[in-house]
Amino acid sequence: LQGPRYISPAPSGGFVVSEECGDVKVFTSSGKLLCSLSSKYGHQFGNPAGVCVDMDGSIMVADEQRRTVHLFPDRGAPICLVSTGLQRPTGVACSSFGHLFVADAGENCVKVFK
């Protein structure tokens, strides 16, 4: 890993790790690299920060530099969930009720999206 920052467990028993100014990598439960999101999806991150994985296995990534939150489904293209209103998104968490929580260090608050 190149500057690991944030980590999240995945429902499959594996985990996801963001790397500073780089990429987001997905690992199996045995610690074997499964994929790189930038390679798998052809997505270029600015500065990936917080990561979380929902119950379907979709990965959400906060990008500090681009001020966005993207969802990376198991199949299909990435989806931009939040593209405005964030100053410096650093952390993300998702609830089983469909809420996305984003820690915005630029505004010293947590923003909730449905």
PDB file of N, CA and C in Angstrom, residues 20-86:
ATOM      1  N   GLU A  20      -3.486   7.508   0.207  1.00  0.00           N
ATOM      2  CA  GLU A  20      -3.326   8.945   0.045  1.00  0.00           C
ATOM      3  C   GLU A  20      -2.885   9.301  -1.371  1.00  0.00           C
ATOM      4  N   CYS A  21      -3.594  10.245  -1.964  1.00  0.00           N
ATOM      5  CA  CYS A  21      -3.290  10.716  -3.333  1.00  0.00           C
ATOM      6  C   CYS A  21      -3.119   9.564  -4.314  1.00  0.00           C
ATOM      7  N   GLY A  22      -3.969   8.576  -4.207  1.00  0.00           N
ATOM      8  CA  GLY A  22      -3.767   7.448  -5.093  1.00  0.00           C
ATOM      9  C   GLY A  22      -4.984   6.678  -5.481  1.00  0.00           C
ATOM     10  N   ASP A  23      -5.276   5.639  -4.751  1.00  0.00           N
ATOM     11  CA  ASP A  23      -6.222   4.648  -5.205  1.00  0.00           C
ATOM     12  C   ASP A  23      -7.007   4.105  -4.019  1.00  0.00           C
ATOM     13  N   VAL A  24      -7.940   3.232  -4.331  1.00  0.00           N
ATOM     14  CA  VAL A  24      -8.680   2.486  -3.319  1.00  0.00           C
ATOM     15  C   VAL A  24      -8.535   1.023  -3.699  1.00  0.00           C
ATOM     16  N   LYS A  25      -8.122   0.205  -2.735  1.00  0.00           N
ATOM     17  CA  LYS A  25      -7.872  -1.205  -3.021  1.00  0.00           C
ATOM     18  C   LYS A  25      -8.806  -2.084  -2.206  1.00  0.00           C
ATOM     19  N   VAL A  26      -9.219  -3.183  -2.838  1.00  0.00           N
ATOM     20  CA  VAL A  26     -10.134  -4.136  -2.226  1.00  0.00           C
ATOM     21  C   VAL A  26      -9.369  -5.432  -1.972  1.00  0.00           C
ATOM     22  N   PHE A  27      -9.509  -5.954  -0.742  1.00  0.00           N
ATOM     23  CA  PHE A  27      -8.811  -7.164  -0.346  1.00  0.00           C
ATOM     24  C   PHE A  27      -9.796  -8.246   0.077  1.00  0.00           C
ATOM     25  N   THR A  28      -9.389  -9.494  -0.098  1.00  0.00           N
ATOM     26  CA  THR A  28     -10.198 -10.632   0.343  1.00  0.00           C
ATOM     27  C   THR A  28     -10.038 -10.809   1.846  1.00  0.00           C
ATOM     28  N   SER A  29     -10.803 -11.726   2.425  1.00  0.00           N
ATOM     29  CA  SER A  29     -10.708 -11.982   3.863  1.00  0.00           C
ATOM     30  C   SER A  29      -9.345 -12.542   4.266  1.00  0.00           C
ATOM     31  N   SER A  30      -8.632 -13.121   3.309  1.00  0.00           N
ATOM     32  CA  SER A  30      -7.291 -13.641   3.607  1.00  0.00           C
ATOM     33  C   SER A  30      -6.197 -12.592   3.384  1.00  0.00           C
ATOM     34  N   GLY A  31      -6.601 -11.354   3.011  1.00  0.00           N
ATOM     35  CA  GLY A  31      -5.638 -10.271   2.818  1.00  0.00           C
ATOM     36  C   GLY A  31      -5.044 -10.197   1.426  1.00  0.00           C
ATOM     37  N   LYS A  32      -5.572 -10.978   0.481  1.00  0.00           N
ATOM     38  CA  LYS A  32      -5.079 -10.954  -0.896  1.00  0.00           C
ATOM     39  C   LYS A  32      -5.752  -9.816  -1.657  1.00  0.00           C
ATOM     40  N   LEU A  33      -4.953  -9.077  -2.437  1.00  0.00           N
ATOM     41  CA  LEU A  33      -5.493  -7.978  -3.238  1.00  0.00           C
ATOM     42  C   LEU A  33      -6.471  -8.526  -4.270  1.00  0.00           C
ATOM     43  N   LEU A  34      -7.704  -8.048  -4.220  1.00  0.00           N
ATOM     44  CA  LEU A  34      -8.737  -8.462  -5.162  1.00  0.00           C
ATOM     45  C   LEU A  34      -8.753  -7.545  -6.379  1.00  0.00           C
ATOM     46  N   CYS A  35      -8.745  -6.220  -6.120  1.00  0.00           N
ATOM     47  CA  CYS A  35      -8.721  -5.263  -7.233  1.00  0.00           C
ATOM     48  C   CYS A  35      -8.386  -3.869  -6.734  1.00  0.00           C
ATOM     49  N   SER A  36      -8.072  -3.021  -7.694  1.00  0.00           N
ATOM     50  CA  SER A  36      -7.871  -1.594  -7.490  1.00  0.00           C
ATOM     51  C   SER A  36      -9.075  -0.920  -8.152  1.00  0.00           C
ATOM     52  N   LEU A  37      -9.750  -0.007  -7.462  1.00  0.00           N
ATOM     53  CA  LEU A  37     -10.926   0.633  -8.061  1.00  0.00           C
ATOM     54  C   LEU A  37     -10.567   1.471  -9.275  1.00  0.00           C
ATOM     55  N   SER A  38      -9.421   2.146  -9.252  1.00  0.00           N
ATOM     56  CA  SER A  38      -9.058   2.962 -10.414  1.00  0.00           C
ATOM     57  C   SER A  38      -8.823   2.091 -11.649  1.00  0.00           C
ATOM     58  N   SER A  39      -8.266   0.917 -11.452  1.00  0.00           N
ATOM     59  CA  SER A  39      -8.041   0.006 -12.582  1.00  0.00           C
ATOM     60  C   SER A  39      -9.340  -0.645 -13.037  1.00  0.00           C
ATOM     61  N   LYS A  40     -10.118  -1.141 -12.084  1.00  0.00           N
ATOM     62  CA  LYS A  40     -11.357  -1.857 -12.418  1.00  0.00           C
ATOM     63  C   LYS A  40     -12.373  -0.959 -13.103  1.00  0.00           C
ATOM     64  N   TYR A  41     -12.499   0.289 -12.641  1.00  0.00           N
ATOM     65  CA  TYR A  41     -13.528   1.185 -13.154  1.00  0.00           C
ATOM     66  C   TYR A  41     -12.999   2.280 -14.079  1.00  0.00           C
ATOM     67  N   GLY A  42     -11.676   2.376 -14.230  1.00  0.00           N
ATOM     68  CA  GLY A  42     -11.116   3.459 -15.042  1.00  0.00           C
ATOM     69  C   GLY A  42     -11.385   4.820 -14.411  1.00  0.00           C
ATOM     70  N   HIS A  43     -11.444   4.865 -13.080  1.00  0.00           N
ATOM     71  CA  HIS A  43     -11.759   6.101 -12.358  1.00  0.00           C
ATOM     72  C   HIS A  43     -10.473   6.706 -11.810  1.00  0.00           C
ATOM     73  N   GLN A  44     -10.350   8.010 -11.944  1.00  0.00           N
ATOM     74  CA  GLN A  44      -9.173   8.684 -11.405  1.00  0.00           C
ATOM     75  C   GLN A  44      -9.577   9.470 -10.164  1.00  0.00           C
ATOM     76  N   PHE A  45      -8.963   9.136  -9.045  1.00  0.00           N
ATOM     77  CA  PHE A  45      -9.227   9.828  -7.791  1.00  0.00           C
ATOM     78  C   PHE A  45      -8.314  11.031  -7.655  1.00  0.00           C
ATOM     79  N   GLY A  46      -8.781  12.043  -6.912  1.00  0.00           N
ATOM     80  CA  GLY A  46      -7.933  13.172  -6.551  1.00  0.00           C
ATOM     81  C   GLY A  46      -7.158  12.793  -5.298  1.00  0.00           C
ATOM     82  N   ASN A  47      -7.881  12.686  -4.191  1.00  0.00           N
ATOM     83  CA  ASN A  47      -7.298  12.291  -2.914  1.00  0.00           C
ATOM     84  C   ASN A  47      -8.350  11.481  -2.156  1.00  0.00           C
ATOM     85  N   PRO A  48      -8.419  10.174  -2.423  1.00  0.00           N
ATOM     86  CA  PRO A  48      -9.442   9.367  -1.757  1.00  0.00           C
ATOM     87  C   PRO A  48      -9.227   9.328  -0.254  1.00  0.00           C
ATOM     88  N   ALA A  49     -10.335   9.467   0.471  1.00  0.00           N
ATOM     89  CA  ALA A  49     -10.255   9.483   1.935  1.00  0.00           C
ATOM     90  C   ALA A  49     -11.142   8.370   2.485  1.00  0.00           C
ATOM     91  N   GLY A  50     -12.245   8.751   3.133  1.00  0.00           N
ATOM     92  CA  GLY A  50     -13.111   7.778   3.772  1.00  0.00           C
ATOM     93  C   GLY A  50     -13.725   6.788   2.806  1.00  0.00           C
ATOM     94  N   VAL A  51     -13.865   5.556   3.276  1.00  0.00           N
ATOM     95  CA  VAL A  51     -14.484   4.495   2.484  1.00  0.00           C
ATOM     96  C   VAL A  51     -15.483   3.745   3.362  1.00  0.00           C
ATOM     97  N   CYS A  52     -16.536   3.225   2.739  1.00  0.00           N
ATOM     98  CA  CYS A  52     -17.457   2.334   3.430  1.00  0.00           C
ATOM     99  C   CYS A  52     -18.075   1.405   2.395  1.00  0.00           C
ATOM    100  N   VAL A  53     -18.611   0.304   2.886  1.00  0.00           N
ATOM    101  CA  VAL A  53     -19.201  -0.697   2.010  1.00  0.00           C
ATOM    102  C   VAL A  53     -20.610  -0.985   2.504  1.00  0.00           C
ATOM    103  N   ASP A  54     -21.605  -0.916   1.593  1.00  0.00           N
ATOM    104  CA  ASP A  54     -22.977  -1.205   2.011  1.00  0.00           C
ATOM    105  C   ASP A  54     -23.242  -2.707   1.993  1.00  0.00           C
ATOM    106  N   MET A  55     -24.430  -3.105   2.393  1.00  0.00           N
ATOM    107  CA  MET A  55     -24.775  -4.523   2.513  1.00  0.00           C
ATOM    108  C   MET A  55     -24.780  -5.250   1.166  1.00  0.00           C
ATOM    109  N   ASP A  56     -24.901  -4.493   0.066  1.00  0.00           N
ATOM    110  CA  ASP A  56     -24.870  -5.090  -1.274  1.00  0.00           C
ATOM    111  C   ASP A  56     -23.451  -5.260  -1.792  1.00  0.00           C
ATOM    112  N   GLY A  57     -22.491  -4.742  -1.048  1.00  0.00           N
ATOM    113  CA  GLY A  57     -21.101  -4.823  -1.474  1.00  0.00           C
ATOM    114  C   GLY A  57     -20.641  -3.636  -2.302  1.00  0.00           C
ATOM    115  N   SER A  58     -21.501  -2.622  -2.474  1.00  0.00           N
ATOM    116  CA  SER A  58     -21.098  -1.407  -3.185  1.00  0.00           C
ATOM    117  C   SER A  58     -20.186  -0.590  -2.282  1.00  0.00           C
ATOM    118  N   ILE A  59     -19.155  -0.005  -2.875  1.00  0.00           N
ATOM    119  CA  ILE A  59     -18.153   0.748  -2.130  1.00  0.00           C
ATOM    120  C   ILE A  59     -18.379   2.239  -2.344  1.00  0.00           C
ATOM    121  N   MET A  60     -18.394   3.007  -1.255  1.00  0.00           N
ATOM    122  CA  MET A  60     -18.508   4.448  -1.343  1.00  0.00           C
ATOM    123  C   MET A  60     -17.195   5.082  -0.921  1.00  0.00           C
ATOM    124  N   VAL A  61     -16.768   6.090  -1.690  1.00  0.00           N
ATOM    125  CA  VAL A  61     -15.475   6.730  -1.452  1.00  0.00           C
ATOM    126  C   VAL A  61     -15.645   8.249  -1.434  1.00  0.00           C
ATOM    127  N   ALA A  62     -15.155   8.873  -0.365  1.00  0.00           N
ATOM    128  CA  ALA A  62     -15.091  10.335  -0.294  1.00  0.00           C
ATOM    129  C   ALA A  62     -13.773  10.777  -0.905  1.00  0.00           C
ATOM    130  N   ASP A  63     -13.825  11.730  -1.813  1.00  0.00           N
ATOM    131  CA  ASP A  63     -12.619  12.264  -2.452  1.00  0.00           C
ATOM    132  C   ASP A  63     -12.425  13.695  -1.968  1.00  0.00           C
ATOM    133  N   GLU A  64     -11.424  13.890  -1.106  1.00  0.00           N
ATOM    134  CA  GLU A  64     -11.168  15.216  -0.526  1.00  0.00           C
ATOM    135  C   GLU A  64     -10.887  16.272  -1.578  1.00  0.00           C
ATOM    136  N   GLN A  65     -10.045  15.951  -2.532  1.00  0.00           N
ATOM    137  CA  GLN A  65      -9.626  16.929  -3.530  1.00  0.00           C
ATOM    138  C   GLN A  65     -10.759  17.299  -4.484  1.00  0.00           C
ATOM    139  N   ARG A  66     -11.529  16.316  -4.907  1.00  0.00           N
ATOM    140  CA  ARG A  66     -12.615  16.577  -5.867  1.00  0.00           C
ATOM    141  C   ARG A  66     -13.915  16.985  -5.191  1.00  0.00           C
ATOM    142  N   ARG A  67     -13.963  16.868  -3.853  1.00  0.00           N
ATOM    143  CA  ARG A  67     -15.136  17.248  -3.059  1.00  0.00           C
ATOM    144  C   ARG A  67     -16.384  16.467  -3.482  1.00  0.00           C
ATOM    145  N   THR A  68     -16.208  15.157  -3.661  1.00  0.00           N
ATOM    146  CA  THR A  68     -17.303  14.300  -4.107  1.00  0.00           C
ATOM    147  C   THR A  68     -17.361  13.022  -3.279  1.00  0.00           C
ATOM    148  N   VAL A  69     -18.470  12.314  -3.435  1.00  0.00           N
ATOM    149  CA  VAL A  69     -18.599  10.961  -2.922  1.00  0.00           C
ATOM    150  C   VAL A  69     -19.125  10.116  -4.078  1.00  0.00           C
ATOM    151  N   HIS A  70     -18.394   9.060  -4.411  1.00  0.00           N
ATOM    152  CA  HIS A  70     -18.784   8.153  -5.496  1.00  0.00           C
ATOM    153  C   HIS A  70     -19.142   6.781  -4.945  1.00  0.00           C
ATOM    154  N   LEU A  71     -20.084   6.133  -5.618  1.00  0.00           N
ATOM    155  CA  LEU A  71     -20.462   4.767  -5.303  1.00  0.00           C
ATOM    156  C   LEU A  71     -19.936   3.868  -6.416  1.00  0.00           C
ATOM    157  N   PHE A  72     -19.277   2.790  -6.024  1.00  0.00           N
ATOM    158  CA  PHE A  72     -18.729   1.821  -6.968  1.00  0.00           C
ATOM    159  C   PHE A  72     -19.473   0.508  -6.768  1.00  0.00           C
ATOM    160  N   PRO A  73     -20.469   0.236  -7.647  1.00  0.00           N
ATOM    161  CA  PRO A  73     -21.237  -1.004  -7.504  1.00  0.00           C
ATOM    162  C   PRO A  73     -20.396  -2.204  -7.919  1.00  0.00           C
ATOM    163  N   ASP A  74     -20.833  -3.372  -7.490  1.00  0.00           N
ATOM    164  CA  ASP A  74     -20.123  -4.591  -7.862  1.00  0.00           C
ATOM    165  C   ASP A  74     -20.086  -4.734  -9.381  1.00  0.00           C
ATOM    166  N   ARG A  75     -21.182  -4.378 -10.021  1.00  0.00           N
ATOM    167  CA  ARG A  75     -21.265  -4.407 -11.488  1.00  0.00           C
ATOM    168  C   ARG A  75     -21.779  -3.053 -11.973  1.00  0.00           C
ATOM    169  N   GLY A  76     -21.281  -2.605 -13.090  1.00  0.00           N
ATOM    170  CA  GLY A  76     -21.723  -1.334 -13.643  1.00  0.00           C
ATOM    171  C   GLY A  76     -20.726  -0.218 -13.386  1.00  0.00           C
ATOM    172  N   ALA A  77     -21.091   0.961 -13.863  1.00  0.00           N
ATOM    173  CA  ALA A  77     -20.217   2.134 -13.785  1.00  0.00           C
ATOM    174  C   ALA A  77     -20.353   2.841 -12.438  1.00  0.00           C
ATOM    175  N   PRO A  78     -19.313   3.581 -12.031  1.00  0.00           N
ATOM    176  CA  PRO A  78     -19.391   4.372 -10.799  1.00  0.00           C
ATOM    177  C   PRO A  78     -20.506   5.410 -10.893  1.00  0.00           C
ATOM    178  N   ILE A  79     -21.084   5.756  -9.748  1.00  0.00           N
ATOM    179  CA  ILE A  79     -22.162   6.738  -9.678  1.00  0.00           C
ATOM    180  C   ILE A  79     -21.743   7.822  -8.699  1.00  0.00           C
ATOM    181  N   CYS A  80     -21.826   9.068  -9.132  1.00  0.00           N
ATOM    182  CA  CYS A  80     -21.513  10.182  -8.234  1.00  0.00           C
ATOM    183  C   CYS A  80     -22.737  10.434  -7.361  1.00  0.00           C
ATOM    184  N   LEU A  81     -22.615  10.193  -6.056  1.00  0.00           N
ATOM    185  CA  LEU A  81     -23.723  10.384  -5.121  1.00  0.00           C
ATOM    186  C   LEU A  81     -23.827  11.822  -4.642  1.00  0.00           C
ATOM    187  N   VAL A  82     -22.678  12.458  -4.401  1.00  0.00           N
ATOM    188  CA  VAL A  82     -22.653  13.839  -3.921  1.00  0.00           C
ATOM    189  C   VAL A  82     -21.605  14.595  -4.724  1.00  0.00           C
ATOM    190  N   SER A  83     -22.043  15.662  -5.410  1.00  0.00           N
ATOM    191  CA  SER A  83     -21.098  16.427  -6.231  1.00  0.00           C
ATOM    192  C   SER A  83     -21.043  17.898  -5.837  1.00  0.00           C
ATOM    193  N   THR A  84     -21.927  18.337  -4.957  1.00  0.00           N
ATOM    194  CA  THR A  84     -21.918  19.728  -4.501  1.00  0.00           C
ATOM    195  C   THR A  84     -22.149  19.777  -2.998  1.00  0.00           C
ATOM    196  N   GLY A  85     -21.758  20.882  -2.396  1.00  0.00           N
ATOM    197  CA  GLY A  85     -22.040  21.103  -0.985  1.00  0.00           C
ATOM    198  C   GLY A  85     -21.023  20.544  -0.010  1.00  0.00           C
ATOM    199  N   LEU A  86     -19.920  20.002  -0.517  1.00  0.00           N
ATOM    200  CA  LEU A  86     -18.883  19.478   0.373  1.00  0.00           C
ATOM    201  C   LEU A  86     -17.625  20.325   0.242  1.00  0.00           C
TER     202      LEU A  86
END
